[in-house]
mmCIF file with all atom_site columns, C-alpha atoms in Angstrom:
data_model
loop_
_atom_site.group_PDB
_atom_site.id
_atom_site.type_symbol
_atom_site.label_atom_id
_atom_site.label_alt_id
_atom_site.label_comp_id
_atom_site.label_asym_id
_atom_site.label_entity_id
_atom_site.label_seq_id
_atom_site.pdbx_PDB_ins_code
_atom_site.Cartn_x
_atom_site.Cartn_y
_atom_site.Cartn_z
_atom_site.occupancy
_atom_site.B_iso_or_equiv
_atom_site.pdbx_formal_charge
_atom_site.auth_seq_id
_atom_site.auth_comp_id
_atom_site.auth_asym_id
_atom_site.auth_atom_id
_atom_site.pdbx_PDB_model_num
ATOM 1   C CA . UNK A 1 1   ? -32.829 31.214  54.917 1.00 57.00 ? 1   UNK A CA 1
ATOM 2   C CA . UNK A 1 2   ? -35.819 30.747  57.204 1.00 69.00 ? 2   UNK A CA 1
ATOM 3   C CA . UNK A 1 3   ? -38.121 33.754  57.562 1.00 77.00 ? 3   UNK A CA 1
ATOM 4   C CA . UNK A 1 4   ? -36.140 35.678  54.951 1.00 83.00 ? 4   UNK A CA 1
ATOM 5   C CA . UNK A 1 5   ? -39.184 37.641  53.831 1.00 85.00 ? 5   UNK A CA 1
ATOM 6   C CA . UNK A 1 6   ? -39.976 38.704  57.397 1.00 85.00 ? 6   UNK A CA 1
ATOM 7   C CA . UNK A 1 7   ? -36.356 39.676  57.960 1.00 88.00 ? 7   UNK A CA 1
ATOM 8   C CA . UNK A 1 8   ? -36.299 41.700  54.737 1.00 90.00 ? 8   UNK A CA 1
ATOM 9   C CA . UNK A 1 9   ? -39.485 43.485  55.755 1.00 91.00 ? 9   UNK A CA 1
ATOM 10  C CA . UNK A 1 10  ? -38.029 44.330  59.172 1.00 91.00 ? 10  UNK A CA 1
ATOM 11  C CA . UNK A 1 11  ? -34.837 45.676  57.643 1.00 93.00 ? 11  UNK A CA 1
ATOM 12  C CA . UNK A 1 12  ? -36.807 47.668  55.075 1.00 94.00 ? 12  UNK A CA 1
ATOM 13  C CA . UNK A 1 13  ? -38.936 49.254  57.792 1.00 94.00 ? 13  UNK A CA 1
ATOM 14  C CA . UNK A 1 14  ? -35.823 50.056  59.816 1.00 95.00 ? 14  UNK A CA 1
ATOM 15  C CA . UNK A 1 15  ? -34.174 51.618  56.762 1.00 95.00 ? 15  UNK A CA 1
ATOM 16  C CA . UNK A 1 16  ? -37.271 53.672  55.960 1.00 94.00 ? 16  UNK A CA 1
ATOM 17  C CA . UNK A 1 17  ? -37.446 54.880  59.553 1.00 95.00 ? 17  UNK A CA 1
ATOM 18  C CA . UNK A 1 18  ? -33.769 55.870  59.658 1.00 95.00 ? 18  UNK A CA 1
ATOM 19  C CA . UNK A 1 19  ? -33.963 57.524  56.240 1.00 94.00 ? 19  UNK A CA 1
ATOM 20  C CA . UNK A 1 20  ? -36.999 59.558  57.302 1.00 95.00 ? 20  UNK A CA 1
ATOM 21  C CA . UNK A 1 21  ? -35.042 60.665  60.373 1.00 95.00 ? 21  UNK A CA 1
ATOM 22  C CA . UNK A 1 22  ? -32.089 61.581  58.156 1.00 94.00 ? 22  UNK A CA 1
ATOM 23  C CA . UNK A 1 23  ? -34.326 63.672  55.898 1.00 94.00 ? 23  UNK A CA 1
ATOM 24  C CA . UNK A 1 24  ? -35.789 65.469  58.904 1.00 95.00 ? 24  UNK A CA 1
ATOM 25  C CA . UNK A 1 25  ? -32.339 66.277  60.279 1.00 95.00 ? 25  UNK A CA 1
ATOM 26  C CA . UNK A 1 26  ? -31.056 67.378  56.870 1.00 95.00 ? 26  UNK A CA 1
ATOM 27  C CA . UNK A 1 27  ? -34.077 69.639  56.445 1.00 94.00 ? 27  UNK A CA 1
ATOM 28  C CA . UNK A 1 28  ? -33.479 71.144  59.881 1.00 96.00 ? 28  UNK A CA 1
ATOM 29  C CA . UNK A 1 29  ? -29.811 71.794  59.074 1.00 96.00 ? 29  UNK A CA 1
ATOM 30  C CA . UNK A 1 30  ? -30.818 73.456  55.798 1.00 96.00 ? 30  UNK A CA 1
ATOM 31  C CA . UNK A 1 31  ? -33.142 75.825  57.675 1.00 96.00 ? 31  UNK A CA 1
ATOM 32  C CA . UNK A 1 32  ? -30.366 76.658  60.148 1.00 96.00 ? 32  UNK A CA 1
ATOM 33  C CA . UNK A 1 33  ? -28.000 77.377  57.264 1.00 96.00 ? 33  UNK A CA 1
ATOM 34  C CA . UNK A 1 34  ? -30.525 79.739  55.701 1.00 96.00 ? 34  UNK A CA 1
ATOM 35  C CA . UNK A 1 35  ? -30.981 81.527  59.026 1.00 96.00 ? 35  UNK A CA 1
ATOM 36  C CA . UNK A 1 36  ? -27.226 81.868  59.591 1.00 94.00 ? 36  UNK A CA 1
ATOM 37  C CA . UNK A 1 37  ? -26.353 82.904  56.032 1.00 95.00 ? 37  UNK A CA 1
ATOM 38  C CA . UNK A 1 38  ? -27.858 86.394  56.147 1.00 94.00 ? 38  UNK A CA 1
ATOM 39  C CA . UNK A 1 39  ? -26.055 87.767  59.242 1.00 96.00 ? 39  UNK A CA 1
ATOM 40  C CA . UNK A 1 40  ? -22.832 85.982  58.276 1.00 96.00 ? 40  UNK A CA 1
ATOM 41  C CA . UNK A 1 41  ? -22.700 87.467  54.772 1.00 96.00 ? 41  UNK A CA 1
ATOM 42  C CA . UNK A 1 42  ? -23.563 90.921  56.106 1.00 96.00 ? 42  UNK A CA 1
ATOM 43  C CA . UNK A 1 43  ? -20.731 90.772  58.643 1.00 96.00 ? 43  UNK A CA 1
ATOM 44  C CA . UNK A 1 44  ? -18.209 89.549  56.061 1.00 96.00 ? 44  UNK A CA 1
ATOM 45  C CA . UNK A 1 45  ? -19.245 92.308  53.630 1.00 96.00 ? 45  UNK A CA 1
ATOM 46  C CA . UNK A 1 46  ? -18.781 94.893  56.392 1.00 95.00 ? 46  UNK A CA 1
ATOM 47  C CA . UNK A 1 47  ? -15.295 93.558  57.121 1.00 94.00 ? 47  UNK A CA 1
ATOM 48  C CA . UNK A 1 48  ? -14.399 93.784  53.419 1.00 94.00 ? 48  UNK A CA 1
ATOM 49  C CA . UNK A 1 49  ? -15.164 97.496  53.553 1.00 93.00 ? 49  UNK A CA 1
ATOM 50  C CA . UNK A 1 50  ? -12.822 97.841  56.537 1.00 90.00 ? 50  UNK A CA 1
ATOM 51  C CA . UNK A 1 51  ? -10.161 96.117  54.448 1.00 90.00 ? 51  UNK A CA 1
ATOM 52  C CA . UNK A 1 52  ? -10.274 98.693  51.672 1.00 89.00 ? 52  UNK A CA 1
ATOM 53  C CA . UNK A 1 53  ? -13.007 97.225  49.476 1.00 91.00 ? 53  UNK A CA 1
ATOM 54  C CA . UNK A 1 54  ? -15.808 99.840  49.616 1.00 93.00 ? 54  UNK A CA 1
ATOM 55  C CA . UNK A 1 55  ? -17.988 97.917  47.175 1.00 94.00 ? 55  UNK A CA 1
ATOM 56  C CA . UNK A 1 56  ? -16.995 94.451  48.345 1.00 94.00 ? 56  UNK A CA 1
ATOM 57  C CA . UNK A 1 57  ? -19.979 92.125  48.634 1.00 95.00 ? 57  UNK A CA 1
ATOM 58  C CA . UNK A 1 58  ? -20.149 88.550  49.907 1.00 97.00 ? 58  UNK A CA 1
ATOM 59  C CA . UNK A 1 59  ? -23.199 86.337  49.577 1.00 97.00 ? 59  UNK A CA 1
ATOM 60  C CA . UNK A 1 60  ? -24.061 82.775  50.476 1.00 96.00 ? 60  UNK A CA 1
ATOM 61  C CA . UNK A 1 61  ? -26.253 80.920  48.013 1.00 96.00 ? 61  UNK A CA 1
ATOM 62  C CA . UNK A 1 62  ? -27.903 78.057  49.893 1.00 95.00 ? 62  UNK A CA 1
ATOM 63  C CA . UNK A 1 63  ? -30.392 76.104  47.803 1.00 94.00 ? 63  UNK A CA 1
ATOM 64  C CA . UNK A 1 64  ? -32.138 72.820  48.646 1.00 94.00 ? 64  UNK A CA 1
ATOM 65  C CA . UNK A 1 65  ? -31.239 69.634  46.803 1.00 93.00 ? 65  UNK A CA 1
ATOM 66  C CA . UNK A 1 66  ? -33.632 66.916  45.708 1.00 90.00 ? 66  UNK A CA 1
ATOM 67  C CA . UNK A 1 67  ? -31.582 64.187  47.352 1.00 91.00 ? 67  UNK A CA 1
ATOM 68  C CA . UNK A 1 68  ? -29.231 63.881  50.304 1.00 91.00 ? 68  UNK A CA 1
ATOM 69  C CA . UNK A 1 69  ? -25.541 64.365  49.545 1.00 89.00 ? 69  UNK A CA 1
ATOM 70  C CA . UNK A 1 70  ? -22.413 64.552  51.686 1.00 88.00 ? 70  UNK A CA 1
ATOM 71  C CA . UNK A 1 71  ? -23.449 68.173  52.384 1.00 88.00 ? 71  UNK A CA 1
ATOM 72  C CA . UNK A 1 72  ? -26.932 67.228  53.532 1.00 91.00 ? 72  UNK A CA 1
ATOM 73  C CA . UNK A 1 73  ? -29.822 68.618  51.522 1.00 93.00 ? 73  UNK A CA 1
ATOM 74  C CA . UNK A 1 74  ? -28.164 71.940  50.716 1.00 94.00 ? 74  UNK A CA 1
ATOM 75  C CA . UNK A 1 75  ? -26.056 73.213  47.868 1.00 94.00 ? 75  UNK A CA 1
ATOM 76  C CA . UNK A 1 76  ? -23.946 75.989  49.344 1.00 94.00 ? 76  UNK A CA 1
ATOM 77  C CA . UNK A 1 77  ? -21.923 78.416  47.242 1.00 94.00 ? 77  UNK A CA 1
ATOM 78  C CA . UNK A 1 78  ? -19.865 81.401  48.358 1.00 95.00 ? 78  UNK A CA 1
ATOM 79  C CA . UNK A 1 79  ? -20.315 84.318  45.956 1.00 96.00 ? 79  UNK A CA 1
ATOM 80  C CA . UNK A 1 80  ? -18.284 87.517  45.759 1.00 96.00 ? 80  UNK A CA 1
ATOM 81  C CA . UNK A 1 81  ? -18.061 90.840  43.975 1.00 96.00 ? 81  UNK A CA 1
ATOM 82  C CA . UNK A 1 82  ? -15.461 93.549  44.484 1.00 93.00 ? 82  UNK A CA 1
ATOM 83  C CA . UNK A 1 83  ? -16.966 96.197  42.222 1.00 92.00 ? 83  UNK A CA 1
ATOM 84  C CA . UNK A 1 84  ? -20.022 98.408  42.237 1.00 91.00 ? 84  UNK A CA 1
ATOM 85  C CA . UNK A 1 85  ? -22.792 97.267  39.916 1.00 91.00 ? 85  UNK A CA 1
ATOM 86  C CA . UNK A 1 86  ? -21.246 93.839  39.312 1.00 92.00 ? 86  UNK A CA 1
ATOM 87  C CA . UNK A 1 87  ? -23.276 90.831  40.403 1.00 93.00 ? 87  UNK A CA 1
ATOM 88  C CA . UNK A 1 88  ? -21.715 88.361  42.804 1.00 95.00 ? 88  UNK A CA 1
ATOM 89  C CA . UNK A 1 89  ? -20.205 85.249  41.226 1.00 95.00 ? 89  UNK A CA 1
ATOM 90  C CA . UNK A 1 90  ? -18.291 82.210  42.430 1.00 94.00 ? 90  UNK A CA 1
ATOM 91  C CA . UNK A 1 91  ? -15.103 83.236  44.180 1.00 93.00 ? 91  UNK A CA 1
ATOM 92  C CA . UNK A 1 92  ? -12.678 81.239  42.039 1.00 89.00 ? 92  UNK A CA 1
ATOM 93  C CA . UNK A 1 93  ? -14.006 82.951  38.915 1.00 91.00 ? 93  UNK A CA 1
ATOM 94  C CA . UNK A 1 94  ? -13.867 86.608  39.975 1.00 91.00 ? 94  UNK A CA 1
ATOM 95  C CA . UNK A 1 95  ? -11.515 87.200  42.936 1.00 90.00 ? 95  UNK A CA 1
ATOM 96  C CA . UNK A 1 96  ? -7.952  88.403  42.402 1.00 88.00 ? 96  UNK A CA 1
ATOM 97  C CA . UNK A 1 97  ? -5.130  87.317  44.698 1.00 85.00 ? 97  UNK A CA 1
ATOM 98  C CA . UNK A 1 98  ? -5.414  90.383  46.914 1.00 85.00 ? 98  UNK A CA 1
ATOM 99  C CA . UNK A 1 99  ? -9.197  90.185  47.016 1.00 90.00 ? 99  UNK A CA 1
ATOM 100 C CA . UNK A 1 100 ? -9.094  86.502  47.901 1.00 90.00 ? 100 UNK A CA 1
ATOM 101 C CA . UNK A 1 101 ? -6.646  87.183  50.737 1.00 87.00 ? 101 UNK A CA 1
ATOM 102 C CA . UNK A 1 102 ? -8.918  89.792  52.286 1.00 90.00 ? 102 UNK A CA 1
ATOM 103 C CA . UNK A 1 103 ? -12.018 87.678  51.804 1.00 93.00 ? 103 UNK A CA 1
ATOM 104 C CA . UNK A 1 104 ? -10.389 84.701  53.535 1.00 91.00 ? 104 UNK A CA 1
ATOM 105 C CA . UNK A 1 105 ? -9.295  86.972  56.374 1.00 91.00 ? 105 UNK A CA 1
ATOM 106 C CA . UNK A 1 106 ? -12.845 88.262  56.821 1.00 94.00 ? 106 UNK A CA 1
ATOM 107 C CA . UNK A 1 107 ? -14.308 84.747  56.833 1.00 93.00 ? 107 UNK A CA 1
ATOM 108 C CA . UNK A 1 108 ? -11.714 83.439  59.290 1.00 91.00 ? 108 UNK A CA 1
ATOM 109 C CA . UNK A 1 109 ? -12.307 86.497  61.480 1.00 91.00 ? 109 UNK A CA 1
ATOM 110 C CA . UNK A 1 110 ? -15.944 85.448  61.759 1.00 92.00 ? 110 UNK A CA 1
ATOM 111 C CA . UNK A 1 111 ? -15.030 81.831  62.512 1.00 88.00 ? 111 UNK A CA 1
ATOM 112 C CA . UNK A 1 112 ? -12.531 82.881  65.187 1.00 87.00 ? 112 UNK A CA 1
ATOM 113 C CA . UNK A 1 113 ? -15.063 85.238  66.749 1.00 85.00 ? 113 UNK A CA 1
ATOM 114 C CA . UNK A 1 114 ? -17.588 82.420  67.032 1.00 85.00 ? 114 UNK A CA 1
ATOM 115 C CA . UNK A 1 115 ? -15.170 80.421  69.172 1.00 83.00 ? 115 UNK A CA 1
ATOM 116 C CA . UNK A 1 116 ? -14.905 77.429  66.865 1.00 84.00 ? 116 UNK A CA 1
ATOM 117 C CA . UNK A 1 117 ? -11.088 77.444  66.829 1.00 88.00 ? 117 UNK A CA 1
ATOM 118 C CA . UNK A 1 118 ? -8.336  78.278  69.299 1.00 90.00 ? 118 UNK A CA 1
ATOM 119 C CA . UNK A 1 119 ? -5.497  78.747  66.783 1.00 92.00 ? 119 UNK A CA 1
ATOM 120 C CA . UNK A 1 120 ? -5.536  80.297  63.308 1.00 91.00 ? 120 UNK A CA 1
ATOM 121 C CA . UNK A 1 121 ? -2.616  80.022  60.865 1.00 91.00 ? 121 UNK A CA 1
ATOM 122 C CA . UNK A 1 122 ? -2.294  82.367  57.894 1.00 90.00 ? 122 UNK A CA 1
ATOM 123 C CA . UNK A 1 123 ? 0.199   81.559  55.163 1.00 88.00 ? 123 UNK A CA 1
ATOM 124 C CA . UNK A 1 124 ? 0.852   84.896  53.442 1.00 83.00 ? 124 UNK A CA 1
ATOM 125 C CA . UNK A 1 125 ? -2.673  86.243  53.944 1.00 83.00 ? 125 UNK A CA 1
ATOM 126 C CA . UNK A 1 126 ? -1.187  89.546  52.758 1.00 80.00 ? 126 UNK A CA 1
ATOM 127 C CA . UNK A 1 127 ? -0.693  88.308  49.176 1.00 80.00 ? 127 UNK A CA 1
ATOM 128 C CA . UNK A 1 128 ? -1.485  91.067  46.699 1.00 80.00 ? 128 UNK A CA 1
ATOM 129 C CA . UNK A 1 129 ? -1.898  93.877  49.234 1.00 81.00 ? 129 UNK A CA 1
ATOM 130 C CA . UNK A 1 130 ? 0.326   96.796  50.184 1.00 81.00 ? 130 UNK A CA 1
ATOM 131 C CA . UNK A 1 131 ? 0.254   100.317 51.595 1.00 85.00 ? 131 UNK A CA 1
ATOM 132 C CA . UNK A 1 132 ? -2.866  101.367 53.492 1.00 87.00 ? 132 UNK A CA 1
ATOM 133 C CA . UNK A 1 133 ? -4.647  98.095  52.725 1.00 88.00 ? 133 UNK A CA 1
ATOM 134 C CA . UNK A 1 134 ? -1.753  96.186  54.303 1.00 88.00 ? 134 UNK A CA 1
ATOM 135 C CA . UNK A 1 135 ? -2.036  98.394  57.385 1.00 90.00 ? 135 UNK A CA 1
ATOM 136 C CA . UNK A 1 136 ? -5.748  97.593  57.633 1.00 91.00 ? 136 UNK A CA 1
ATOM 137 C CA . UNK A 1 137 ? -5.057  93.875  57.294 1.00 90.00 ? 137 UNK A CA 1
ATOM 138 C CA . UNK A 1 138 ? -2.438  94.168  60.030 1.00 92.00 ? 138 UNK A CA 1
ATOM 139 C CA . UNK A 1 139 ? -4.853  95.916  62.383 1.00 91.00 ? 139 UNK A CA 1
ATOM 140 C CA . UNK A 1 140 ? -7.501  93.258  61.838 1.00 92.00 ? 140 UNK A CA 1
ATOM 141 C CA . UNK A 1 141 ? -4.967  90.486  62.457 1.00 93.00 ? 141 UNK A CA 1
ATOM 142 C CA . UNK A 1 142 ? -3.933  92.185  65.680 1.00 93.00 ? 142 UNK A CA 1
ATOM 143 C CA . UNK A 1 143 ? -7.545  92.378  66.819 1.00 91.00 ? 143 UNK A CA 1
ATOM 144 C CA . UNK A 1 144 ? -8.069  88.717  65.925 1.00 91.00 ? 144 UNK A CA 1
ATOM 145 C CA . UNK A 1 145 ? -5.024  87.742  67.989 1.00 92.00 ? 145 UNK A CA 1
ATOM 146 C CA . UNK A 1 146 ? -6.832  89.024  71.079 1.00 90.00 ? 146 UNK A CA 1
ATOM 147 C CA . UNK A 1 147 ? -9.427  86.255  70.601 1.00 89.00 ? 147 UNK A CA 1
ATOM 148 C CA . UNK A 1 148 ? -7.320  83.318  69.384 1.00 91.00 ? 148 UNK A CA 1
ATOM 149 C CA . UNK A 1 149 ? -3.686  82.353  69.022 1.00 94.00 ? 149 UNK A CA 1
ATOM 150 C CA . UNK A 1 150 ? -2.682  83.624  65.596 1.00 94.00 ? 150 UNK A CA 1
ATOM 151 C CA . UNK A 1 151 ? 0.346   82.607  63.540 1.00 94.00 ? 151 UNK A CA 1
ATOM 152 C CA . UNK A 1 152 ? 0.973   84.586  60.368 1.00 93.00 ? 152 UNK A CA 1
ATOM 153 C CA . UNK A 1 153 ? 3.654   83.926  57.767 1.00 93.00 ? 153 UNK A CA 1
ATOM 154 C CA . UNK A 1 154 ? 4.278   87.305  56.201 1.00 92.00 ? 154 UNK A CA 1
ATOM 155 C CA . UNK A 1 155 ? 6.650   89.451  54.178 1.00 90.00 ? 155 UNK A CA 1
ATOM 156 C CA . UNK A 1 156 ? 4.958   92.745  55.038 1.00 92.00 ? 156 UNK A CA 1
ATOM 157 C CA . UNK A 1 157 ? 6.461   95.084  57.647 1.00 94.00 ? 157 UNK A CA 1
ATOM 158 C CA . UNK A 1 158 ? 3.027   96.351  58.689 1.00 93.00 ? 158 UNK A CA 1
ATOM 159 C CA . UNK A 1 159 ? 2.030   92.856  59.786 1.00 93.00 ? 159 UNK A CA 1
ATOM 160 C CA . UNK A 1 160 ? 5.357   91.698  61.233 1.00 94.00 ? 160 UNK A CA 1
ATOM 161 C CA . UNK A 1 161 ? 5.545   94.763  63.468 1.00 95.00 ? 161 UNK A CA 1
ATOM 162 C CA . UNK A 1 162 ? 2.121   94.041  64.985 1.00 94.00 ? 162 UNK A CA 1
ATOM 163 C CA . UNK A 1 163 ? 3.103   90.656  66.432 1.00 94.00 ? 163 UNK A CA 1
ATOM 164 C CA . UNK A 1 164 ? 3.838   89.879  70.071 1.00 94.00 ? 164 UNK A CA 1
ATOM 165 C CA . UNK A 1 165 ? 6.658   87.578  68.944 1.00 96.00 ? 165 UNK A CA 1
ATOM 166 C CA . UNK A 1 166 ? 8.618   87.423  65.699 1.00 96.00 ? 166 UNK A CA 1
ATOM 167 C CA . UNK A 1 167 ? 10.141  84.158  64.476 1.00 96.00 ? 167 UNK A CA 1
ATOM 168 C CA . UNK A 1 168 ? 12.584  84.203  61.579 1.00 94.00 ? 168 UNK A CA 1
ATOM 169 C CA . UNK A 1 169 ? 12.432  81.193  59.238 1.00 92.00 ? 169 UNK A CA 1
ATOM 170 C CA . UNK A 1 170 ? 15.567  80.524  57.219 1.00 90.00 ? 170 UNK A CA 1
ATOM 171 C CA . UNK A 1 171 ? 17.318  77.795  55.245 1.00 91.00 ? 171 UNK A CA 1
ATOM 172 C CA . UNK A 1 172 ? 20.744  76.321  55.840 1.00 89.00 ? 172 UNK A CA 1
ATOM 173 C CA . UNK A 1 173 ? 22.631  73.883  53.675 1.00 88.00 ? 173 UNK A CA 1
ATOM 174 C CA . UNK A 1 174 ? 25.029  71.068  54.419 1.00 85.00 ? 174 UNK A CA 1
ATOM 175 C CA . UNK A 1 175 ? 26.912  68.952  51.915 1.00 84.00 ? 175 UNK A CA 1
ATOM 176 C CA . UNK A 1 176 ? 24.035  66.472  51.794 1.00 86.00 ? 176 UNK A CA 1
ATOM 177 C CA . UNK A 1 177 ? 20.852  68.514  52.085 1.00 91.00 ? 177 UNK A CA 1
ATOM 178 C CA . UNK A 1 178 ? 19.049  71.735  52.949 1.00 92.00 ? 178 UNK A CA 1
ATOM 179 C CA . UNK A 1 179 ? 17.497  72.449  56.342 1.00 90.00 ? 179 UNK A CA 1
ATOM 180 C CA . UNK A 1 180 ? 14.733  74.841  57.338 1.00 93.00 ? 180 UNK A CA 1
ATOM 181 C CA . UNK A 1 181 ? 15.255  76.471  60.725 1.00 93.00 ? 181 UNK A CA 1
ATOM 182 C CA . UNK A 1 182 ? 13.338  78.901  62.875 1.00 94.00 ? 182 UNK A CA 1
ATOM 183 C CA . UNK A 1 183 ? 14.599  81.377  65.458 1.00 94.00 ? 183 UNK A CA 1
ATOM 184 C CA . UNK A 1 184 ? 12.902  83.759  67.875 1.00 97.00 ? 184 UNK A CA 1
ATOM 185 C CA . UNK A 1 185 ? 14.148  87.317  67.338 1.00 97.00 ? 185 UNK A CA 1
ATOM 186 C CA . UNK A 1 186 ? 14.915  89.817  70.066 1.00 97.00 ? 186 UNK A CA 1
ATOM 187 C CA . UNK A 1 187 ? 13.726  93.411  69.704 1.00 96.00 ? 187 UNK A CA 1
ATOM 188 C CA . UNK A 1 188 ? 16.808  94.737  67.909 1.00 95.00 ? 188 UNK A CA 1
ATOM 189 C CA . UNK A 1 189 ? 16.715  91.804  65.495 1.00 96.00 ? 189 UNK A CA 1
ATOM 190 C CA . UNK A 1 190 ? 13.059  92.546  64.858 1.00 96.00 ? 190 UNK A CA 1
ATOM 191 C CA . UNK A 1 191 ? 13.937  96.115  63.912 1.00 96.00 ? 191 UNK A CA 1
ATOM 192 C CA . UNK A 1 192 ? 16.493  94.797  61.427 1.00 94.00 ? 192 UNK A CA 1
ATOM 193 C CA . UNK A 1 193 ? 14.180  92.216  59.846 1.00 94.00 ? 193 UNK A CA 1
ATOM 194 C CA . UNK A 1 194 ? 11.337  94.694  59.455 1.00 95.00 ? 194 UNK A CA 1
ATOM 195 C CA . UNK A 1 195 ? 13.815  97.184  57.981 1.00 95.00 ? 195 UNK A CA 1
ATOM 196 C CA . UNK A 1 196 ? 14.786  94.539  55.413 1.00 93.00 ? 196 UNK A CA 1
ATOM 197 C CA . UNK A 1 197 ? 11.121  94.125  54.503 1.00 92.00 ? 197 UNK A CA 1
ATOM 198 C CA . UNK A 1 198 ? 10.850  97.870  53.983 1.00 91.00 ? 198 UNK A CA 1
ATOM 199 C CA . UNK A 1 199 ? 13.988  98.296  51.884 1.00 89.00 ? 199 UNK A CA 1
ATOM 200 C CA . UNK A 1 200 ? 14.301  94.922  50.126 1.00 81.00 ? 200 UNK A CA 1
ATOM 201 C CA . UNK A 1 201 ? 17.015  93.405  52.354 1.00 72.00 ? 201 UNK A CA 1
ATOM 202 C CA . UNK A 1 202 ? 19.193  96.538  52.567 1.00 76.00 ? 202 UNK A CA 1
ATOM 203 C CA . UNK A 1 203 ? 19.230  97.781  56.177 1.00 85.00 ? 203 UNK A CA 1
ATOM 204 C CA . UNK A 1 204 ? 19.815  101.509 55.767 1.00 87.00 ? 204 UNK A CA 1
ATOM 205 C CA . UNK A 1 205 ? 19.491  104.044 58.570 1.00 90.00 ? 205 UNK A CA 1
ATOM 206 C CA . UNK A 1 206 ? 16.321  105.365 56.946 1.00 92.00 ? 206 UNK A CA 1
ATOM 207 C CA . UNK A 1 207 ? 14.785  101.878 56.745 1.00 92.00 ? 207 UNK A CA 1
ATOM 208 C CA . UNK A 1 208 ? 15.779  101.129 60.330 1.00 94.00 ? 208 UNK A CA 1
ATOM 209 C CA . UNK A 1 209 ? 14.158  104.326 61.553 1.00 94.00 ? 209 UNK A CA 1
ATOM 210 C CA . UNK A 1 210 ? 11.023  103.557 59.553 1.00 93.00 ? 210 UNK A CA 1
ATOM 211 C CA . UNK A 1 211 ? 10.911  100.102 61.130 1.00 94.00 ? 211 UNK A CA 1
ATOM 212 C CA . UNK A 1 212 ? 11.208  101.542 64.623 1.00 94.00 ? 212 UNK A CA 1
ATOM 213 C CA . UNK A 1 213 ? 8.425   103.990 63.797 1.00 93.00 ? 213 UNK A CA 1
ATOM 214 C CA . UNK A 1 214 ? 6.113   101.089 62.942 1.00 93.00 ? 214 UNK A CA 1
ATOM 215 C CA . UNK A 1 215 ? 6.742   99.533  66.347 1.00 92.00 ? 215 UNK A CA 1
ATOM 216 C CA . UNK A 1 216 ? 6.169   102.872 68.081 1.00 87.00 ? 216 UNK A CA 1
ATOM 217 C CA . UNK A 1 217 ? 2.788   103.194 66.363 1.00 77.00 ? 217 UNK A CA 1
ATOM 218 C CA . UNK A 1 218 ? 1.875   99.737  67.604 1.00 67.00 ? 218 UNK A CA 1
#
């Protein structure tokens, strides 16, 4: 090929120029991550306390890398501790099911508040929680729904009673196959479904009254 050496030199210079630009951008993104990490982790930790974890702590470990990866020039780890005096560690190594649910809720609360999404879907975000903690989760979900459209799949009466609309998902079977259906409930049907959640499918007068009380509180 004619002028191959000149062409190679041109391409090498172009590559070096683009790579230098890439390094500059990656370095800038790393600095922005460091700046954002502190307020973000503080806000998430504060939300964990609202969700019944008085010693809950969330930290973001953002360290520079020697080379550029698919994450830029940063190695980012989310660290968590639920207990006083225990150092934060990687989430998958220390968080229980209930702790993970609340941590994910807190993180998604922050994302929703920043306006990055218009719809948030939670698939049993209430896993591993009950009682007063469930009530706190429900209140936070309700507050989040004022900022974004929120869809929550739940088995907890505290959460189901907070919704503007309640859809019942159920299965039906034919001779050939099973079908999953969904139906919007009216108010009386909502009372019954929440009562079932309270009393494990048995709709007693006591459970029905308790269900109505949850709606009255809301």
